[in-house]
């Protein structure tokens, strides 16, 4: 195989592993597994303190229905609790429980471990190599974004 073909093959291997990682439930310190969407909803509830369902949906770029379904799962796992704000009986808000806080900390450590591996590689790169990797990743991101947009347009035609 030529070097460029090997590079493309390695890229697709990496992309497939990322997809697999995103689809694999993880334990972040609790007695249960959390999906990618559950842990990121939990993180959003933590970082967007006091946000309602619509605000969380906008922040995560998902539907309000998906946020409602996700919060129910997190409530069932006792990672969040619901509450009402004074003067607002209509909306329900969520906040992390101590267990939810512990799980968020476990997720942060998970990302730190991944970062350490990447950091080892990146410290050996000079400025030109860093720019080359950055340009490649930007090109891939733009290409995937365009493919997704084209696919959405085909569905809407």
PDB file of C-alpha atoms in Angstrom:
ATOM      1  CA  UNK A   1       0.000   0.000   0.000  1.00  0.00           C
ATOM      2  CA  UNK A   2       1.108   3.530  -0.698  1.00  0.00           C
ATOM      3  CA  UNK A   3       1.697   5.916   2.225  1.00  0.00           C
ATOM      4  CA  UNK A   4      -1.394   8.013   1.386  1.00  0.00           C
ATOM      5  CA  UNK A   5      -3.594   4.909   1.251  1.00  0.00           C
ATOM      6  CA  UNK A   6      -2.195   3.818   4.610  1.00  0.00           C
ATOM      7  CA  UNK A   7      -2.985   7.281   6.024  1.00  0.00           C
ATOM      8  CA  UNK A   8      -6.598   7.079   4.818  1.00  0.00           C
ATOM      9  CA  UNK A   9      -6.950   3.556   6.222  1.00  0.00           C
ATOM     10  CA  UNK A  10      -5.581   4.671   9.610  1.00  0.00           C
ATOM     11  CA  UNK A  11      -7.967   7.630   9.623  1.00  0.00           C
ATOM     12  CA  UNK A  12     -10.983   5.373   9.047  1.00  0.00           C
ATOM     13  CA  UNK A  13      -9.763   2.979  11.745  1.00  0.00           C
ATOM     14  CA  UNK A  14      -9.561   5.906  14.161  1.00  0.00           C
ATOM     15  CA  UNK A  15     -13.003   7.190  13.117  1.00  0.00           C
ATOM     16  CA  UNK A  16     -14.525   3.745  13.665  1.00  0.00           C
ATOM     17  CA  UNK A  17     -12.921   3.521  17.105  1.00  0.00           C
ATOM     18  CA  UNK A  18     -14.299   6.951  18.027  1.00  0.00           C
ATOM     19  CA  UNK A  19     -17.773   5.853  16.959  1.00  0.00           C
ATOM     20  CA  UNK A  20     -17.406   2.677  18.997  1.00  0.00           C
ATOM     21  CA  UNK A  21     -16.206   4.661  22.023  1.00  0.00           C
ATOM     22  CA  UNK A  22     -19.204   6.987  21.743  1.00  0.00           C
ATOM     23  CA  UNK A  23     -21.604   4.038  21.559  1.00  0.00           C
ATOM     24  CA  UNK A  24     -20.046   2.167  24.479  1.00  0.00           C
ATOM     25  CA  UNK A  25     -21.562   2.830  27.912  1.00  0.00           C
ATOM     26  CA  UNK A  26     -18.970   3.669  30.578  1.00  0.00           C
ATOM     27  CA  UNK A  27     -18.824   3.561  34.337  1.00  0.00           C
ATOM     28  CA  UNK A  28     -17.471   6.756  35.835  1.00  0.00           C
ATOM     29  CA  UNK A  29     -17.484   5.656  39.442  1.00  0.00           C
ATOM     30  CA  UNK A  30     -21.052   4.474  39.958  1.00  0.00           C
ATOM     31  CA  UNK A  31     -22.558   0.994  40.023  1.00  0.00           C
ATOM     32  CA  UNK A  32     -24.013   1.404  36.537  1.00  0.00           C
ATOM     33  CA  UNK A  33     -23.068   2.339  33.004  1.00  0.00           C
ATOM     34  CA  UNK A  34     -23.862   5.669  31.380  1.00  0.00           C
ATOM     35  CA  UNK A  35     -24.282   6.317  27.675  1.00  0.00           C
ATOM     36  CA  UNK A  36     -22.467   9.130  25.918  1.00  0.00           C
ATOM     37  CA  UNK A  37     -25.675  11.185  25.815  1.00  0.00           C
ATOM     38  CA  UNK A  38     -26.398  10.594  29.526  1.00  0.00           C
ATOM     39  CA  UNK A  39     -22.959  11.721  30.741  1.00  0.00           C
ATOM     40  CA  UNK A  40     -22.990  14.798  28.530  1.00  0.00           C
ATOM     41  CA  UNK A  41     -26.485  15.733  29.696  1.00  0.00           C
ATOM     42  CA  UNK A  42     -25.256  15.326  33.280  1.00  0.00           C
ATOM     43  CA  UNK A  43     -22.282  17.588  32.490  1.00  0.00           C
ATOM     44  CA  UNK A  44     -24.626  20.143  30.882  1.00  0.00           C
ATOM     45  CA  UNK A  45     -26.883  20.198  33.936  1.00  0.00           C
ATOM     46  CA  UNK A  46     -23.801  20.874  36.032  1.00  0.00           C
ATOM     47  CA  UNK A  47     -22.311  23.579  33.814  1.00  0.00           C
ATOM     48  CA  UNK A  48     -25.622  25.268  32.925  1.00  0.00           C
ATOM     49  CA  UNK A  49     -26.878  25.535  36.488  1.00  0.00           C
ATOM     50  CA  UNK A  50     -30.486  26.712  36.654  1.00  0.00           C
ATOM     51  CA  UNK A  51     -31.176  26.049  32.961  1.00  0.00           C
ATOM     52  CA  UNK A  52     -34.588  24.751  31.951  1.00  0.00           C
ATOM     53  CA  UNK A  53     -35.222  21.944  29.455  1.00  0.00           C
ATOM     54  CA  UNK A  54     -35.308  24.299  26.464  1.00  0.00           C
ATOM     55  CA  UNK A  55     -32.053  25.968  27.462  1.00  0.00           C
ATOM     56  CA  UNK A  56     -30.339  22.593  27.970  1.00  0.00           C
ATOM     57  CA  UNK A  57     -31.637  21.435  24.577  1.00  0.00           C
ATOM     58  CA  UNK A  58     -30.249  24.549  22.897  1.00  0.00           C
ATOM     59  CA  UNK A  59     -26.906  24.183  24.702  1.00  0.00           C
ATOM     60  CA  UNK A  60     -26.569  20.511  23.680  1.00  0.00           C
ATOM     61  CA  UNK A  61     -28.112  21.080  20.237  1.00  0.00           C
ATOM     62  CA  UNK A  62     -30.698  18.340  20.772  1.00  0.00           C
ATOM     63  CA  UNK A  63     -34.476  18.326  21.109  1.00  0.00           C
ATOM     64  CA  UNK A  64     -36.318  19.195  24.302  1.00  0.00           C
ATOM     65  CA  UNK A  65     -37.838  15.709  24.142  1.00  0.00           C
ATOM     66  CA  UNK A  66     -34.361  14.167  24.213  1.00  0.00           C
ATOM     67  CA  UNK A  67     -33.485  16.267  27.270  1.00  0.00           C
ATOM     68  CA  UNK A  68     -36.702  15.192  29.008  1.00  0.00           C
ATOM     69  CA  UNK A  69     -36.028  11.515  28.274  1.00  0.00           C
ATOM     70  CA  UNK A  70     -32.426  11.862  29.415  1.00  0.00           C
ATOM     71  CA  UNK A  71     -33.320  13.626  32.650  1.00  0.00           C
ATOM     72  CA  UNK A  72     -35.787  10.840  33.469  1.00  0.00           C
ATOM     73  CA  UNK A  73     -32.980   8.288  33.117  1.00  0.00           C
ATOM     74  CA  UNK A  74     -30.673  10.409  35.283  1.00  0.00           C
ATOM     75  CA  UNK A  75     -33.428  10.822  37.889  1.00  0.00           C
ATOM     76  CA  UNK A  76     -33.970   7.035  37.942  1.00  0.00           C
ATOM     77  CA  UNK A  77     -30.223   6.559  38.560  1.00  0.00           C
ATOM     78  CA  UNK A  78     -30.373   9.213  41.308  1.00  0.00           C
ATOM     79  CA  UNK A  79     -27.731  11.363  39.608  1.00  0.00           C
ATOM     80  CA  UNK A  80     -29.966  14.432  39.522  1.00  0.00           C
ATOM     81  CA  UNK A  81     -32.935  15.760  41.423  1.00  0.00           C
ATOM     82  CA  UNK A  82     -35.768  17.920  40.160  1.00  0.00           C
ATOM     83  CA  UNK A  83     -36.854  21.170  41.733  1.00  0.00           C
ATOM     84  CA  UNK A  84     -39.107  24.161  41.079  1.00  0.00           C
ATOM     85  CA  UNK A  85     -38.069  27.773  41.342  1.00  0.00           C
ATOM     86  CA  UNK A  86     -40.067  30.186  43.470  1.00  0.00           C
ATOM     87  CA  UNK A  87     -42.667  31.921  41.375  1.00  0.00           C
ATOM     88  CA  UNK A  88     -42.353  29.422  38.539  1.00  0.00           C
ATOM     89  CA  UNK A  89     -44.605  26.428  39.086  1.00  0.00           C
ATOM     90  CA  UNK A  90     -44.706  25.616  35.376  1.00  0.00           C
ATOM     91  CA  UNK A  91     -41.088  24.593  34.749  1.00  0.00           C
ATOM     92  CA  UNK A  92     -39.046  21.869  36.395  1.00  0.00           C
ATOM     93  CA  UNK A  93     -35.304  22.273  36.805  1.00  0.00           C
ATOM     94  CA  UNK A  94     -32.575  19.764  37.627  1.00  0.00           C
ATOM     95  CA  UNK A  95     -29.434  19.764  39.728  1.00  0.00           C
ATOM     96  CA  UNK A  96     -26.814  17.145  40.470  1.00  0.00           C
ATOM     97  CA  UNK A  97     -26.967  14.936  43.522  1.00  0.00           C
ATOM     98  CA  UNK A  98     -23.732  14.141  45.384  1.00  0.00           C
ATOM     99  CA  UNK A  99     -23.560  10.911  43.354  1.00  0.00           C
ATOM    100  CA  UNK A 100     -24.006  12.936  40.155  1.00  0.00           C
ATOM    101  CA  UNK A 101     -21.133  15.193  41.233  1.00  0.00           C
ATOM    102  CA  UNK A 102     -18.953  12.116  41.839  1.00  0.00           C
ATOM    103  CA  UNK A 103     -19.819  10.733  38.403  1.00  0.00           C
ATOM    104  CA  UNK A 104     -18.934  14.069  36.753  1.00  0.00           C
ATOM    105  CA  UNK A 105     -15.580  13.971  38.519  1.00  0.00           C
ATOM    106  CA  UNK A 106     -15.023  10.432  37.191  1.00  0.00           C
ATOM    107  CA  UNK A 107     -15.851  11.633  33.683  1.00  0.00           C
ATOM    108  CA  UNK A 108     -13.368  14.502  34.034  1.00  0.00           C
ATOM    109  CA  UNK A 109     -10.655  12.015  35.068  1.00  0.00           C
ATOM    110  CA  UNK A 110     -11.579   9.826  32.075  1.00  0.00           C
ATOM    111  CA  UNK A 111     -10.906  12.784  29.767  1.00  0.00           C
ATOM    112  CA  UNK A 112      -7.648  13.583  31.588  1.00  0.00           C
ATOM    113  CA  UNK A 113      -6.385  10.050  30.907  1.00  0.00           C
ATOM    114  CA  UNK A 114      -7.154  10.405  27.205  1.00  0.00           C
ATOM    115  CA  UNK A 115      -5.521  13.836  27.155  1.00  0.00           C
ATOM    116  CA  UNK A 116      -2.304  12.472  28.705  1.00  0.00           C
ATOM    117  CA  UNK A 117      -1.867  10.017  25.816  1.00  0.00           C
ATOM    118  CA  UNK A 118      -2.414  12.746  23.236  1.00  0.00           C
ATOM    119  CA  UNK A 119      -0.199  15.184  25.126  1.00  0.00           C
ATOM    120  CA  UNK A 120       2.739  12.755  24.996  1.00  0.00           C
ATOM    121  CA  UNK A 121       2.480  12.679  21.208  1.00  0.00           C
ATOM    122  CA  UNK A 122       1.901  16.392  20.796  1.00  0.00           C
ATOM    123  CA  UNK A 123       4.872  17.513  22.911  1.00  0.00           C
ATOM    124  CA  UNK A 124       7.203  15.984  20.319  1.00  0.00           C
ATOM    125  CA  UNK A 125       5.644  17.944  17.428  1.00  0.00           C
ATOM    126  CA  UNK A 126       7.282  21.092  16.142  1.00  0.00           C
ATOM    127  CA  UNK A 127       5.232  24.093  15.034  1.00  0.00           C
ATOM    128  CA  UNK A 128       5.015  22.967  11.376  1.00  0.00           C
ATOM    129  CA  UNK A 129       3.916  19.447  12.334  1.00  0.00           C
ATOM    130  CA  UNK A 130       1.329  20.840  14.729  1.00  0.00           C
ATOM    131  CA  UNK A 131      -0.031  23.083  11.973  1.00  0.00           C
ATOM    132  CA  UNK A 132      -0.163  20.150   9.539  1.00  0.00           C
ATOM    133  CA  UNK A 133      -2.178  18.027  11.988  1.00  0.00           C
ATOM    134  CA  UNK A 134      -4.462  20.991  12.750  1.00  0.00           C
ATOM    135  CA  UNK A 135      -5.047  21.671   9.045  1.00  0.00           C
ATOM    136  CA  UNK A 136      -5.803  17.991   8.414  1.00  0.00           C
ATOM    137  CA  UNK A 137      -8.333  17.825  11.251  1.00  0.00           C
ATOM    138  CA  UNK A 138      -9.979  21.056  10.077  1.00  0.00           C
ATOM    139  CA  UNK A 139     -10.252  19.694   6.516  1.00  0.00           C
ATOM    140  CA  UNK A 140     -11.819  16.457   7.787  1.00  0.00           C
ATOM    141  CA  UNK A 141     -14.267  18.397   9.976  1.00  0.00           C
ATOM    142  CA  UNK A 142     -15.318  20.611   7.076  1.00  0.00           C
ATOM    143  CA  UNK A 143     -15.667  17.601   4.754  1.00  0.00           C
ATOM    144  CA  UNK A 144     -17.849  15.684   7.207  1.00  0.00           C
ATOM    145  CA  UNK A 145     -19.944  18.793   7.894  1.00  0.00           C
ATOM    146  CA  UNK A 146     -20.534  19.220   4.154  1.00  0.00           C
ATOM    147  CA  UNK A 147     -21.455  15.550   3.708  1.00  0.00           C
ATOM    148  CA  UNK A 148     -23.950  15.753   6.557  1.00  0.00           C
ATOM    149  CA  UNK A 149     -25.483  18.932   5.088  1.00  0.00           C
ATOM    150  CA  UNK A 150     -25.757  17.289   1.655  1.00  0.00           C
ATOM    151  CA  UNK A 151     -27.392  14.225   3.207  1.00  0.00           C
ATOM    152  CA  UNK A 152     -29.910  16.429   5.041  1.00  0.00           C
ATOM    153  CA  UNK A 153     -30.689  18.300   1.833  1.00  0.00           C
ATOM    154  CA  UNK A 154     -31.323  15.021   0.002  1.00  0.00           C
ATOM    155  CA  UNK A 155     -33.747  13.960   2.723  1.00  0.00           C
ATOM    156  CA  UNK A 156     -35.596  17.260   2.475  1.00  0.00           C
ATOM    157  CA  UNK A 157     -35.818  17.237  -1.352  1.00  0.00           C
TER     158      UNK A 157
END
